[in-house]
Amino acid sequence: MNRCLGRALALLAVVLLAGCVGTSVRKPLPSAVDVATAAQAQAARVQWLDAHRDWSLQGRVAIRRADKGGSGRLDWTQRGDCFEVSLSAPVTRQSWRLTGDAAEVVLEGLDGGPRRGADAGQLLLEATGWEIPVQALAFWVRGQAAPGLPQAIIEYGADGYLSALRQGGWRITYTDWRPAAGEVPAMPARVEAERGDSRVRLIIDGWRTGAAP
C-alpha cells in the first residue's frame, strides 16, 4: 500500500468515526417536575392522612448527635394524639419504650425507672442525649408538615413525590417511597431528619393504617 492510499484510508476512518459520534443516541434528560400537579397530589395525600390518624409502622432507625449514636429496630403505633414508640438494639441488648399523648409522656427502659414529662423530644434529650422531635416526626414520617410549627418549605422530586421538607429548623429528606396501594396513598420508605449535628434515619419496612387488630 502506497503512502497516499494509507493517508486517504486514515482520513476516511476519522470521518466515519465522527459521523458515528454525531448520530449517537442520547438518553433524554429527566423532565422538570410540574410543581402545581405535585402540590395538588400532595394536598390530596395530606387530606387522606388527616382523615386516617391511626397507624403503625415497623422499621429500622439510626440516631446520631455529635459523636454519640445508636441504631435498632423501631415499632411505632399512633392513635390520634396517643403514641407508643419502642426501640430495641439487639447488639447492645438495650431497649426503651416511649408512650404518651398531648398532655404527658412516659419513658421506660432506662436506669432509675420510668421518667415523665410533657414533651417527648425534651424528655428523650434529657434522658439519652438524643434529639428526636417525636411529635413532629409523627407527621414528617408520613410525608406531611407538622402542625404547630412554622410553615414548611416543600420540595418535589422529578417523580412528583415529596423529596424534602424544611420546618422548625429541621430538614427532612425522602429518598424512597412505597407506591399507592388501593385507597392508601404512596408512603415514605426512607426518611432522614437532620438539624445541626442531630440526625435521625428511618428505613420503614411496613405500614399499617387503622386500629390495631
Short mmCIF file of C-alpha atoms in Angstrom, two decimals:
data_model
loop_
_atom_site.label_atom_id
_atom_site.label_comp_id
_atom_site.label_asym_id
_atom_site.label_seq_id
_atom_site.Cartn_x
_atom_site.Cartn_y
_atom_site.Cartn_z
CA MET A 1 0.00 0.00 0.00
CA ASN A 2 1.49 3.35 -1.01
CA ARG A 3 1.73 6.31 1.35
CA CYS A 4 -1.02 8.36 -0.35
CA LEU A 5 -3.53 5.49 -0.18
CA GLY A 6 -2.75 4.96 3.50
CA ARG A 7 -3.39 8.61 4.30
CA ALA A 8 -6.68 8.51 2.40
CA LEU A 9 -7.90 5.47 4.32
CA ALA A 10 -6.92 7.03 7.63
CA LEU A 11 -8.81 10.21 6.75
CA LEU A 12 -11.85 8.18 5.76
CA ALA A 13 -11.80 6.33 9.11
CA VAL A 14 -11.74 9.63 11.01
CA VAL A 15 -14.70 10.93 9.02
CA LEU A 16 -16.69 7.73 9.65
CA LEU A 17 -15.95 7.83 13.37
CA ALA A 18 -17.01 11.46 13.57
CA GLY A 19 -20.26 10.57 11.83
CA CYS A 20 -20.92 7.77 14.35
CA VAL A 21 -20.35 10.11 17.28
CA GLY A 22 -22.61 12.75 15.79
CA THR A 23 -25.51 10.33 15.31
CA SER A 24 -25.24 8.54 18.69
CA VAL A 25 -28.48 8.23 20.69
CA ARG A 26 -28.50 10.25 23.88
CA LYS A 27 -30.73 9.47 26.83
CA PRO A 28 -33.30 12.21 27.39
CA LEU A 29 -32.75 14.41 30.41
CA PRO A 30 -35.32 13.95 33.18
CA SER A 31 -38.16 16.39 32.74
CA ALA A 32 -38.70 19.07 35.35
CA VAL A 33 -41.40 18.34 37.88
CA ASP A 34 -44.74 20.05 37.39
CA VAL A 35 -44.89 21.77 40.77
CA ALA A 36 -48.59 22.58 40.52
CA THR A 37 -49.50 18.95 39.78
CA ALA A 38 -47.17 17.65 42.51
CA ALA A 39 -48.61 20.11 45.03
CA GLN A 40 -52.13 19.05 44.13
CA ALA A 41 -51.25 15.38 44.63
CA GLN A 42 -49.57 16.21 47.96
CA ALA A 43 -52.66 18.12 49.12
CA ALA A 44 -54.79 15.05 48.34
CA ARG A 45 -52.35 12.87 50.32
CA VAL A 46 -52.49 15.19 53.33
CA GLN A 47 -56.28 15.24 53.23
CA TRP A 48 -56.32 11.42 53.34
CA LEU A 49 -53.70 11.28 56.10
CA ASP A 50 -55.61 13.77 58.25
CA ALA A 51 -58.70 11.57 57.95
CA HIS A 52 -56.73 8.42 58.96
CA ARG A 53 -54.80 9.30 62.11
CA ASP A 54 -54.49 5.72 63.42
CA TRP A 55 -51.44 3.98 62.01
CA SER A 56 -48.37 1.94 62.82
CA LEU A 57 -45.01 1.25 61.25
CA GLN A 58 -42.16 -1.20 61.67
CA GLY A 59 -38.64 -0.46 60.58
CA ARG A 60 -35.08 0.38 61.47
CA VAL A 61 -33.68 3.59 62.88
CA ALA A 62 -30.23 5.13 63.23
CA ILE A 63 -29.83 8.11 65.57
CA ARG A 64 -26.81 10.36 65.93
CA ARG A 65 -25.98 13.55 67.80
CA ALA A 66 -22.41 14.79 67.53
CA ASP A 67 -20.24 11.74 68.27
CA LYS A 68 -22.98 9.77 70.03
CA GLY A 69 -25.25 7.41 68.14
CA GLY A 70 -27.17 4.19 68.11
CA SER A 71 -29.40 2.05 65.93
CA GLY A 72 -32.02 -0.64 66.25
CA ARG A 73 -35.50 -1.88 65.44
CA LEU A 74 -38.37 0.57 65.65
CA ASP A 75 -42.07 -0.05 66.24
CA TRP A 76 -44.33 2.99 66.24
CA THR A 77 -48.07 2.96 66.90
CA GLN A 78 -50.11 6.15 66.69
CA ARG A 79 -53.76 6.54 67.72
CA GLY A 80 -54.65 10.17 67.16
CA ASP A 81 -52.55 12.09 69.69
CA CYS A 82 -51.66 8.92 71.63
CA PHE A 83 -48.45 7.13 70.67
CA GLU A 84 -46.23 4.24 71.63
CA VAL A 85 -42.68 4.12 70.27
CA SER A 86 -40.42 1.14 71.02
CA LEU A 87 -36.74 0.93 70.13
CA SER A 88 -34.67 -2.21 70.60
CA ALA A 89 -30.95 -2.51 69.89
CA PRO A 90 -30.02 -6.20 69.51
CA VAL A 91 -26.27 -5.53 69.61
CA THR A 92 -26.32 -3.77 72.99
CA ARG A 93 -29.44 -5.61 74.20
CA GLN A 94 -30.94 -2.30 75.23
CA SER A 95 -34.47 -1.14 74.63
CA TRP A 96 -36.78 1.64 75.67
CA ARG A 97 -40.43 2.47 75.25
CA LEU A 98 -41.98 5.90 74.94
CA THR A 99 -45.71 6.31 75.45
CA GLY A 100 -47.87 9.36 75.80
CA ASP A 101 -50.27 11.88 74.36
CA ALA A 102 -50.53 15.65 74.08
CA ALA A 103 -50.52 16.03 77.89
CA GLU A 104 -47.93 13.60 79.33
CA VAL A 105 -45.13 11.33 78.15
CA VAL A 106 -43.54 8.33 79.92
CA LEU A 107 -40.13 6.91 79.02
CA GLU A 108 -39.36 3.37 80.22
CA GLY A 109 -36.30 1.15 79.97
CA LEU A 110 -33.62 3.39 81.40
CA ASP A 111 -31.73 3.02 84.68
CA GLY A 112 -33.55 4.67 87.54
CA GLY A 113 -37.04 3.73 86.48
CA PRO A 114 -39.62 5.48 84.28
CA ARG A 115 -39.30 9.18 83.57
CA ARG A 116 -42.16 11.53 82.87
CA GLY A 117 -42.50 14.84 81.11
CA ALA A 118 -44.75 17.00 79.00
CA ASP A 119 -42.66 16.94 75.81
CA ALA A 120 -41.41 13.68 74.28
CA GLY A 121 -38.48 15.27 72.46
CA GLN A 122 -37.25 17.14 75.53
CA LEU A 123 -37.63 14.04 77.70
CA LEU A 124 -35.54 11.96 75.31
CA LEU A 125 -32.90 14.68 75.06
CA GLU A 126 -32.53 14.91 78.84
CA ALA A 127 -32.54 11.14 79.37
CA THR A 128 -30.49 9.90 76.41
CA GLY A 129 -28.76 12.90 74.86
CA TRP A 130 -30.51 12.21 71.55
CA GLU A 131 -32.51 14.91 69.81
CA ILE A 132 -35.63 13.32 68.31
CA PRO A 133 -38.62 15.59 67.58
CA VAL A 134 -41.18 12.87 68.31
CA GLN A 135 -44.40 14.87 67.99
CA ALA A 136 -43.33 16.50 64.72
CA LEU A 137 -41.79 13.27 63.42
CA ALA A 138 -45.19 11.61 63.75
CA PHE A 139 -46.25 13.82 60.83
CA TRP A 140 -42.96 14.05 58.95
CA VAL A 141 -42.56 10.28 58.81
CA ARG A 142 -45.81 10.07 56.84
CA GLY A 143 -44.72 12.79 54.45
CA GLN A 144 -46.58 15.86 55.69
CA ALA A 145 -45.84 19.08 57.54
CA ALA A 146 -46.34 19.12 61.31
CA PRO A 147 -48.97 21.43 62.80
CA GLY A 148 -47.93 23.91 65.45
CA LEU A 149 -44.64 24.73 63.72
CA PRO A 150 -43.78 27.48 61.21
CA GLN A 151 -44.98 26.90 57.68
CA ALA A 152 -42.97 24.23 55.90
CA ILE A 153 -40.91 24.74 52.76
CA ILE A 154 -41.61 21.80 50.46
CA GLU A 155 -39.59 20.43 47.54
CA TYR A 156 -40.65 17.81 44.99
CA GLY A 157 -38.59 15.33 43.02
CA ALA A 158 -38.78 14.64 39.29
CA ASP A 159 -41.18 11.76 40.06
CA GLY A 160 -43.66 14.18 41.64
CA TYR A 161 -43.20 12.82 45.16
CA LEU A 162 -42.19 14.94 48.12
CA SER A 163 -38.37 15.00 48.19
CA ALA A 164 -37.63 17.38 51.06
CA LEU A 165 -39.39 19.38 53.72
CA ARG A 166 -37.94 22.16 55.87
CA GLN A 167 -39.70 23.05 59.10
CA GLY A 168 -38.76 24.17 62.59
CA GLY A 169 -35.05 24.24 61.73
CA TRP A 170 -35.14 20.62 60.54
CA ARG A 171 -34.61 19.33 57.02
CA ILE A 172 -36.48 16.12 56.29
CA THR A 173 -35.40 14.24 53.18
CA TYR A 174 -37.42 11.49 51.46
CA THR A 175 -35.23 9.22 49.35
CA ASP A 176 -37.63 6.35 48.67
CA TRP A 177 -41.39 5.87 48.51
CA ARG A 178 -43.79 2.93 48.61
CA PRO A 179 -46.32 3.15 45.78
CA ALA A 180 -50.01 3.68 46.47
CA ALA A 181 -51.98 0.53 47.30
CA GLY A 182 -55.75 0.65 46.99
CA GLU A 183 -57.06 3.70 48.82
CA VAL A 184 -53.78 4.14 50.73
CA PRO A 185 -51.61 6.78 49.04
CA ALA A 186 -47.89 6.49 48.44
CA MET A 187 -46.00 6.37 51.76
CA PRO A 188 -42.36 7.10 52.59
CA ALA A 189 -39.94 4.18 52.76
CA ARG A 190 -36.75 6.06 53.68
CA VAL A 191 -36.73 9.27 55.71
CA GLU A 192 -33.91 11.34 57.15
CA ALA A 193 -34.38 14.26 59.56
CA GLU A 194 -31.39 16.49 60.23
CA ARG A 195 -30.69 19.64 62.23
CA GLY A 196 -27.21 20.76 63.18
CA ASP A 197 -25.32 17.73 64.49
CA SER A 198 -28.51 15.73 65.10
CA ARG A 199 -29.69 13.15 62.60
CA VAL A 200 -32.45 10.54 62.56
CA ARG A 201 -32.59 8.00 59.73
CA LEU A 202 -35.55 5.71 59.21
CA ILE A 203 -35.97 2.71 56.92
CA ILE A 204 -39.62 1.71 57.02
CA ASP A 205 -40.26 -1.97 56.38
CA GLY A 206 -44.03 -1.90 56.77
CA TRP A 207 -47.01 0.40 57.21
CA ARG A 208 -50.43 -0.33 58.67
CA THR A 209 -53.34 2.08 58.63
CA GLY A 210 -56.26 1.85 61.04
CA ALA A 211 -56.77 0.48 64.53
CA ALA A 212 -54.64 -2.48 65.58
CA PRO A 213 -56.36 -5.84 65.12
#
